mmCIF file of C-alpha atoms in Angstrom:
data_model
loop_
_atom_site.group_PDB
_atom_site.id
_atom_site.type_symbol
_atom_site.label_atom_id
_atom_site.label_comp_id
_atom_site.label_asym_id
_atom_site.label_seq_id
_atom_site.Cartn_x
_atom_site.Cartn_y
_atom_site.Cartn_z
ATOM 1 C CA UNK A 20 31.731 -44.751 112.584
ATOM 2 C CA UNK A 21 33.640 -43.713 109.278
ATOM 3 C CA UNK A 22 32.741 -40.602 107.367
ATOM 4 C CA UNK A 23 34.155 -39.671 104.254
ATOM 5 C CA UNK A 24 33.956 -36.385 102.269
ATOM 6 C CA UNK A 25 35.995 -35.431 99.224
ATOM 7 C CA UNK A 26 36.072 -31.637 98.638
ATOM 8 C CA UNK A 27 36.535 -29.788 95.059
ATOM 9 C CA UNK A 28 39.969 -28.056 96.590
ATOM 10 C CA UNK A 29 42.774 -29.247 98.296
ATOM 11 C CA UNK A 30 42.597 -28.995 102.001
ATOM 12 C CA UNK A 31 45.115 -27.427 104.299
ATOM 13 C CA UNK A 32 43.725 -28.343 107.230
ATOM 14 C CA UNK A 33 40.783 -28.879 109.322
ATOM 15 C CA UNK A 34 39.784 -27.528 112.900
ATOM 16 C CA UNK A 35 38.917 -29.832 115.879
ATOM 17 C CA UNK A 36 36.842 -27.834 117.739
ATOM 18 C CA UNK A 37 33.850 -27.920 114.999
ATOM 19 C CA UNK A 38 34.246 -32.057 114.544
ATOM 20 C CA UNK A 39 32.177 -33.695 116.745
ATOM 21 C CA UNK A 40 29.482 -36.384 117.814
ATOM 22 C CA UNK A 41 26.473 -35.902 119.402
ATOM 23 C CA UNK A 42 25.656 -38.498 121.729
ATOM 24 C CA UNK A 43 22.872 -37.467 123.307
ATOM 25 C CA UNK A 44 21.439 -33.597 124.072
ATOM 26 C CA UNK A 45 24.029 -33.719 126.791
ATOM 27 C CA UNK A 46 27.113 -35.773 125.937
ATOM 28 C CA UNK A 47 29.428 -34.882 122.966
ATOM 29 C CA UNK A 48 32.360 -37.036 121.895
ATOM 30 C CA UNK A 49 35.226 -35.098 120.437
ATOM 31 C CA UNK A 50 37.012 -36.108 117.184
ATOM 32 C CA UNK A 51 41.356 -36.555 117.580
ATOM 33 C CA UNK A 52 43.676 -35.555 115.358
ATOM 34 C CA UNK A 53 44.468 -39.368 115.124
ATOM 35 C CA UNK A 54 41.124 -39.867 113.561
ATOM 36 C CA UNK A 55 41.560 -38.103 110.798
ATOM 37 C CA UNK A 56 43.255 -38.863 107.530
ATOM 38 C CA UNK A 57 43.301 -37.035 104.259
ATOM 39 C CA UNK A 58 43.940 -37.943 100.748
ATOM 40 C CA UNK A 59 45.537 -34.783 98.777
ATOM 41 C CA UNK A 60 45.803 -36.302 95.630
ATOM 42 C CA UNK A 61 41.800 -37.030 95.823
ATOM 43 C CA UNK A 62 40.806 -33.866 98.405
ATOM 44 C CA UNK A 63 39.286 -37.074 100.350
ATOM 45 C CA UNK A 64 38.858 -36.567 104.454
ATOM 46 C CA UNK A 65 38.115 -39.576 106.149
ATOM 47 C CA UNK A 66 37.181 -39.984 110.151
ATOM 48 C CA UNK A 67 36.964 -43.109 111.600
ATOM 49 C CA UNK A 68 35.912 -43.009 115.581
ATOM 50 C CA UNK A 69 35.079 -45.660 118.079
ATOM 51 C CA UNK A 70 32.479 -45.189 119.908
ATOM 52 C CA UNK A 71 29.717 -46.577 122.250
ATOM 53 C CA UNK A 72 26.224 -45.899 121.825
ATOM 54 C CA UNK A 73 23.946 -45.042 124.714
ATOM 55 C CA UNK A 74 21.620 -46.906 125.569
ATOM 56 C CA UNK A 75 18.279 -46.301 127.117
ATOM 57 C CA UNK A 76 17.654 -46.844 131.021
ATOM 58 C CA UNK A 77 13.753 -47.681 130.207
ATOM 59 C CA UNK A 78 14.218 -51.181 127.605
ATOM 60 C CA UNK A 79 10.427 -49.456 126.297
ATOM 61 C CA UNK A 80 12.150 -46.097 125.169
ATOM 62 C CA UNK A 81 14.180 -45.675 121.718
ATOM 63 C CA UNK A 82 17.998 -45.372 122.415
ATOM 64 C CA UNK A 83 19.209 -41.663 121.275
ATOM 65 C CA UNK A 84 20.498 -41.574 117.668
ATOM 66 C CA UNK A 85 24.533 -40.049 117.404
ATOM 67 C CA UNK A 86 24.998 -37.107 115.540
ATOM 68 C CA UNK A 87 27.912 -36.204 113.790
ATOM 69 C CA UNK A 88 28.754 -32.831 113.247
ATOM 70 C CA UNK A 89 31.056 -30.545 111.341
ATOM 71 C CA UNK A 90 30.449 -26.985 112.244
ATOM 72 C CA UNK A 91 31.701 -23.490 110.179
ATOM 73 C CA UNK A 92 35.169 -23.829 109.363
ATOM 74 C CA UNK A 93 36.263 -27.233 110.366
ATOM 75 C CA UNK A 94 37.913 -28.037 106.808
ATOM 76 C CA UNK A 95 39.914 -25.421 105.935
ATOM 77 C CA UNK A 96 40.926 -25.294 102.338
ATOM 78 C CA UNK A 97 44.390 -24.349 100.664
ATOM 79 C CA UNK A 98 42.935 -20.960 99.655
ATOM 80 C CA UNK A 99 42.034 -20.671 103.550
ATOM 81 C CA UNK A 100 38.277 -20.311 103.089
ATOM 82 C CA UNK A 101 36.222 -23.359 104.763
ATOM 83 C CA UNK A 102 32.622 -24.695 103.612
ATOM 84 C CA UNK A 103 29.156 -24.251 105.551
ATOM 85 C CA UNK A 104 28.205 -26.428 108.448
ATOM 86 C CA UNK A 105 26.572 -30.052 108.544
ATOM 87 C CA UNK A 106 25.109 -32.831 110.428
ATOM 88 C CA UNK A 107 24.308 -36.560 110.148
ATOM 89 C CA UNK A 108 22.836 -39.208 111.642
ATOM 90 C CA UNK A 109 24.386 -41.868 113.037
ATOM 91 C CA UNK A 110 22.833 -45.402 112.359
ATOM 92 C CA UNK A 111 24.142 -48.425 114.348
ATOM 93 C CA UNK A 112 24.208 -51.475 112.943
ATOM 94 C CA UNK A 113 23.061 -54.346 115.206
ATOM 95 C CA UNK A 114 25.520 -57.196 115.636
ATOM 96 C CA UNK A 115 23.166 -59.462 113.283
ATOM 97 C CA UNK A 116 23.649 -56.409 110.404
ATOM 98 C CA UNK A 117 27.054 -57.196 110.258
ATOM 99 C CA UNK A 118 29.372 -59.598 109.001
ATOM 100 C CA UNK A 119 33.208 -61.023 109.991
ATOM 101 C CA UNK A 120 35.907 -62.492 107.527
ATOM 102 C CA UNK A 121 38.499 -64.525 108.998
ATOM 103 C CA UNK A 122 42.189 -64.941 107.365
ATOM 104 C CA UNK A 123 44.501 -67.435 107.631
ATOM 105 C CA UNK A 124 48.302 -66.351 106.682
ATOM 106 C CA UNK A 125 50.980 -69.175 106.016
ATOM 107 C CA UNK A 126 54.183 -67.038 105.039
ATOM 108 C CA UNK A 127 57.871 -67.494 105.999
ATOM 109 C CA UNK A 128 57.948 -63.613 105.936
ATOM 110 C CA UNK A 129 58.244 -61.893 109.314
ATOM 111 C CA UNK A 130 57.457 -58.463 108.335
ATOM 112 C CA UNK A 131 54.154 -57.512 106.644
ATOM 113 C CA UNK A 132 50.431 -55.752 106.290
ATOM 114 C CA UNK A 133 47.432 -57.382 106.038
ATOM 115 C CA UNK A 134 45.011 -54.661 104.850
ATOM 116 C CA UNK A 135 41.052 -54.790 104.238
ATOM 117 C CA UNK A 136 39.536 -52.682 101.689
ATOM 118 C CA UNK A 137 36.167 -52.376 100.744
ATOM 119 C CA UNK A 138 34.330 -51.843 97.342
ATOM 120 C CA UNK A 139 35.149 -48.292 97.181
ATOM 121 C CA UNK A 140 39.280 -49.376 97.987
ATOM 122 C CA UNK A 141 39.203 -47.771 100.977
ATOM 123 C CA UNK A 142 41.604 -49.135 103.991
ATOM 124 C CA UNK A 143 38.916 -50.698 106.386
ATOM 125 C CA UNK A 144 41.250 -52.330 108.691
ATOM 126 C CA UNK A 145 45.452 -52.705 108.313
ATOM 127 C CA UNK A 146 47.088 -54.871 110.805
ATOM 128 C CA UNK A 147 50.804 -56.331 110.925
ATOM 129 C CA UNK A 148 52.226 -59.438 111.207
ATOM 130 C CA UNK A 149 48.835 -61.730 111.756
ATOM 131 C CA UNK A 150 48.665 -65.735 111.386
ATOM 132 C CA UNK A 151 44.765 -65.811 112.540
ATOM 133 C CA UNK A 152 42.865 -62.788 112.409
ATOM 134 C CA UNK A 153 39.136 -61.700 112.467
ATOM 135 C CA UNK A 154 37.746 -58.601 110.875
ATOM 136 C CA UNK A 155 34.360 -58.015 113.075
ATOM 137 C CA UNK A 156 31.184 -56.066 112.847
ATOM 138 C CA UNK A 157 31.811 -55.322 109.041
ATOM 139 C CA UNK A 158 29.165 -53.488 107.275
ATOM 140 C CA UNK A 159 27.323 -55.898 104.310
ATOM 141 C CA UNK A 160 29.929 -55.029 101.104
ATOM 142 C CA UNK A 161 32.298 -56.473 98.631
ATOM 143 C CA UNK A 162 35.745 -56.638 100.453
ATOM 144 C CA UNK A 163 39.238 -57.157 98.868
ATOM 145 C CA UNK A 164 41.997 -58.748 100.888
ATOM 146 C CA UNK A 165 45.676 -57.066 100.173
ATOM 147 C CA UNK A 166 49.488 -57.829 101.600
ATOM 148 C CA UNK A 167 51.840 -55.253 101.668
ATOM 149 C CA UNK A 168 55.069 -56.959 102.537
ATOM 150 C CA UNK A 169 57.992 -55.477 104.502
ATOM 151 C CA UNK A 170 61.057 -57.078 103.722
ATOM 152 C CA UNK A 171 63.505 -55.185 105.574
ATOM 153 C CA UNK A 172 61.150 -54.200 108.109
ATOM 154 C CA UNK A 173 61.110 -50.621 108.037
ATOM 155 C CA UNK A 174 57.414 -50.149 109.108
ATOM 156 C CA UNK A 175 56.609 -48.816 105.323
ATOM 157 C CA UNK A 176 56.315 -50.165 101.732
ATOM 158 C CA UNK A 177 59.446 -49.507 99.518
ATOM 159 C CA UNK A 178 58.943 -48.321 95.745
ATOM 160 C CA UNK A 179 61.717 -49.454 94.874
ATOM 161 C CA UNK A 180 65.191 -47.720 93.638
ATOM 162 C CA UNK A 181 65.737 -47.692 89.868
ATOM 163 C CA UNK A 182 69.129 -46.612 90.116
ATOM 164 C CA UNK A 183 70.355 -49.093 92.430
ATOM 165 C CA UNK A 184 68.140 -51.883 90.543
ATOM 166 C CA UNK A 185 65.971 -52.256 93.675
ATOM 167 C CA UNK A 186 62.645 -53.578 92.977
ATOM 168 C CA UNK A 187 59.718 -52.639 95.171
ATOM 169 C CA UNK A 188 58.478 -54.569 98.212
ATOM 170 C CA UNK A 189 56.292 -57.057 96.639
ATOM 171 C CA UNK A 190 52.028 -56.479 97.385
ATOM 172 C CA UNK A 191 49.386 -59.503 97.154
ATOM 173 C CA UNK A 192 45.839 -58.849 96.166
ATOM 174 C CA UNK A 193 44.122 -62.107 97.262
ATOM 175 C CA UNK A 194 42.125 -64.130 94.446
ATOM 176 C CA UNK A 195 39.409 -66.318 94.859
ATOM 177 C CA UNK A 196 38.794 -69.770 93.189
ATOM 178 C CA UNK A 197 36.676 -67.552 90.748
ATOM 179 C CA UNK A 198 39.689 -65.598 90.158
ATOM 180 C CA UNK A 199 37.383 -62.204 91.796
ATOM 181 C CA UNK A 200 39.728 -60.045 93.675
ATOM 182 C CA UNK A 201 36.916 -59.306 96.076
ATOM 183 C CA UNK A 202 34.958 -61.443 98.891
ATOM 184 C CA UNK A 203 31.435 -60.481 99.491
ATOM 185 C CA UNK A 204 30.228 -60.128 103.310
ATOM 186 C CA UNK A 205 26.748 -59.802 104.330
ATOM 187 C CA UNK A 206 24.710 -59.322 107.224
ATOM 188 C CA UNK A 207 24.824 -62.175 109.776
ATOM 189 C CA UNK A 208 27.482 -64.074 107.677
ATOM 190 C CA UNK A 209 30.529 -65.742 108.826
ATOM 191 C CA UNK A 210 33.245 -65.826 106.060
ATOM 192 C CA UNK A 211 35.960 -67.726 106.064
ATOM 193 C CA UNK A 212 38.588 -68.578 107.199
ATOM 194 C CA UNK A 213 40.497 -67.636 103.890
ATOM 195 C CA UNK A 214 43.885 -69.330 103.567
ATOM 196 C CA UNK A 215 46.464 -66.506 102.382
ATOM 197 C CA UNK A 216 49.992 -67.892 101.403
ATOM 198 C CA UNK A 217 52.561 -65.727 99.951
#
């Protein structure tokens, strides 16, 4: 599940005890701090939570649909006041509404990023140092493919230092025979694998 909101304020902060999802009218799922990431240059929130539907003990009955919700005061804003409360539903996508994208890396570099973004450049996936990898159960969208190296493997991207003529850590975007920067993937489609060299 990934939620996104983007908020007219910057945000200060955001209280866990009014983020949740409800599984069922008896089970909640509580949302972690490590779920959580905010943009302040956009006032973007994002959540991204794992999570495993419940399914119905009669096969003849509909399976419960998740609920997230964000009560009173779970975003907090810089100027301390917090927004009203909502809900949404949940839909899960069945395996055959999804797509995967496989990448192939060929690099002598040891230290690196392989990031997914989708059509709205949003970090899907990020994963570090693959040769063979397989992004599963993505939802049908226009995907772009990026490399952030790491040359002296610090565990971060560089800038750069203009004073000691230090150029920054070099970043692919992958291009397609069509020259597009982004890979379409739609339901029930296998993609790939795409051969990445840098």
């Amino acid at each position: 599940m990934v939620v996104e909101a983007s908020f007219n304020k910057p945000l200060q902060g955001f209280s866990l005890d009014s983020l949740y999802i409800q599984l069922d009218t008896t089970q909640f799922l509580p949302i972690n701090k490590t779920d959580i990431s905010i943009d302040p240059l956009k006032h973007r929130l994002r959540i991204t939570k794992k999570f495993q539907a419940i399914e119905p003990q009669d096969k003849r009955s509909k399976a419960p649909v998740p609920i997230f919700i964000a009560g009173k005061g779970a975003v907090i804003s810089i100027d301390e006041d917090s927004g009203k409360s909502h809900t949404a539903a949940i839909k899960i996508l069945k395996e055959d509404e999804t797509g995967t994208l496989t990448i192939n890396v060929a690099t002598n570099q040891s230290t690196y990023t392989l990031e997914l973004l989708d059509s709205k450049n949003t970090i899907v996936s990020a994963i570090r140092n693959p040769k063979l990898h397989t992004f599963k159960n993505l939802i049908p969208d226009e995907y772009k493919i990026r490399i952030i190296t790491d040359k002296n493997a610090n565990g971060k991207w560089d800038v750069g230092n203009y004073e000691t003529s230090t150029e920054p850590e070099p970043v692919f975007l992958f291009r397609t025979i069509d020259k597009k920067f982004s890979t379409p993937v739609r339901a029930n489609w296998e993609v790939g694998p795409i051969s990445i060299k840098f």
